[in-house]
Amino acid sequence: MIDRPTRRAVLAGAACGLASHGIAAPGQPFGPAGRPSWSGDGLQAAAARTGLTFGTEVPGFRFARDPAYRQAVAREAGLLVCGTEMKMEVVLAEPGRTDFSQGDALVRFARGNGQRLRGHTLVWHEALPPWVPPLLARATPAQAEDFLRRWIETVAGRYRGQIASWDVVNEVLAQDGTRPDGLRESPWLAALGPGYVDLAFRILHQTDPMAAPCWNEDAVEQGVPWMEARRTRVLKRLEGMLARGVPIRRFGLQSHLTSTLPIDQGQLRRFLAEIGGMGLGIEITEFDIDDRAFPADIAVRDRMVADFARRYLDVAVAEPALLNVVSWDIYDPDTWLNDHPYRKRPDGLAQRALPLDAQFRRKPLWHTMKAVFSEAPDHAARRAKLRG
Ligand code: 9MR
């Protein structure tokens, strides 16, 4: 019979694995910063006019195998973010080993192309390798804190100086707010208590003081009462974090917009203004449009997607604290919406959620985003200050 490892041994082993890969010196393995790769007629060039940055999520499998895809993200984007390659599920897939190969590849590419990077994501209730939830469940609070610290030091330490903003926590709010503090049940909450959110921000700030620490949240964008209630909870928690001296600098609205719900421009404008008024930067971090409610016809659907996006983006770009607009991939065939049980279109057609089509052609959504960026009020000075 094989002895079960003790809790202490498992934690020590995991921690050793983390520690043995150490903290890379800033800039070391990633090469010199290159000249900007984006074209003068692309989305980033239009966004940059008012101090905004346009970026995209990049899935590692597509990036690795498709040169046309790499050209498209080099041409259109001034910022890149890994879809999964900096998450614990990839970096710590097995205990005692770290895998940075895919994250490193994207960092090298972005650096060579003069693009910024976001880091996504340090603390999430999903994307944990299967060995971690049981480990957290067995850990004492002190052991769980040690594990969290070593994890953040390992991944954020490796990319120290390379990442403009890190999603320190992701989707921490419960859908309905049953707990008074509004937090969702998660392995982190169970192991560390509600202080885990503040703690993660402090650790990231100590590890990479150059990266802006960001709270990334979903379902806070649209005009329905339950999302308005979540917006209220976000504002309350942000005020509390600032009062406690937590080193948060940005709030991220994922912006997975759905055509099944309305957009209330007034509510959105007020929400963004409140966050900006606290001195925080704002990012749109995972923009796409779930087109389920729109008809099958492609020309009609593309138009409706573009018009829907415009109602949202017009308000967002008018807010001086908005810094980045990042789409969750740029190229329709790879959208996560086609894989999600509740997001799939009932007619079985593929979603047309993103700016480029399967041939990398610019769609009506692309043209609308370009127009929104081109017509946006110029908040370049305020944005430069917030980037710090
Ligand atoms: O798009 C991502 C998908 O490829 C991953 O398998 C999944 C789990 O790591 O995460 C997806 O991205 C999610 C993001 O990290 C957080 N917000 C929701 C995104 C879509 O599910």
Short mmCIF file of C-alpha atoms in Angstrom, two decimals, residues 259 289 291 294-311 314 332 352-354 362-372 375:
data_model
loop_
_atom_site.label_atom_id
_atom_site.label_comp_id
_atom_site.label_asym_id
_atom_site.label_seq_id
_atom_site.Cartn_x
_atom_site.Cartn_y
_atom_site.Cartn_z
CA SER A 259 -27.78 40.26 -27.25
CA ILE A 289 -20.96 39.86 -28.41
CA ASP A 291 -25.41 37.06 -30.94
CA PHE A 294 -30.07 38.00 -33.60
CA PRO A 295 -31.28 36.34 -36.85
CA ALA A 296 -29.28 33.75 -38.78
CA ASP A 297 -28.74 35.90 -41.90
CA ILE A 298 -25.10 36.90 -41.78
CA ALA A 299 -25.37 40.42 -43.20
CA VAL A 300 -28.27 41.28 -40.87
CA ARG A 301 -26.59 39.63 -37.89
CA ASP A 302 -23.24 41.34 -38.45
CA ARG A 303 -24.98 44.71 -38.63
CA MET A 304 -26.91 44.05 -35.41
CA VAL A 305 -23.77 42.89 -33.60
CA ALA A 306 -21.97 46.06 -34.69
CA ASP A 307 -24.85 48.35 -33.64
CA PHE A 308 -25.12 46.59 -30.28
CA ALA A 309 -21.38 47.00 -29.68
CA ARG A 310 -21.60 50.67 -30.59
CA ARG A 311 -24.17 51.38 -27.85
CA ASP A 314 -19.67 54.83 -27.28
CA ASP A 332 -14.62 34.44 -34.98
CA ARG A 352 -20.16 36.00 -35.06
CA ALA A 353 -18.88 37.65 -31.91
CA LEU A 354 -15.54 39.19 -32.90
CA ARG A 362 -12.61 42.93 -41.20
CA LYS A 363 -16.30 42.62 -40.32
CA PRO A 364 -18.89 45.34 -39.63
CA LEU A 365 -17.97 45.01 -35.93
CA TRP A 366 -14.36 45.87 -36.80
CA HIS A 367 -15.49 48.95 -38.78
CA THR A 368 -17.73 50.07 -35.94
CA MET A 369 -14.93 49.70 -33.39
CA LYS A 370 -12.63 51.67 -35.64
CA ALA A 371 -15.27 54.41 -36.00
CA VAL A 372 -15.91 54.52 -32.23
CA GLU A 375 -14.63 59.60 -33.04
#
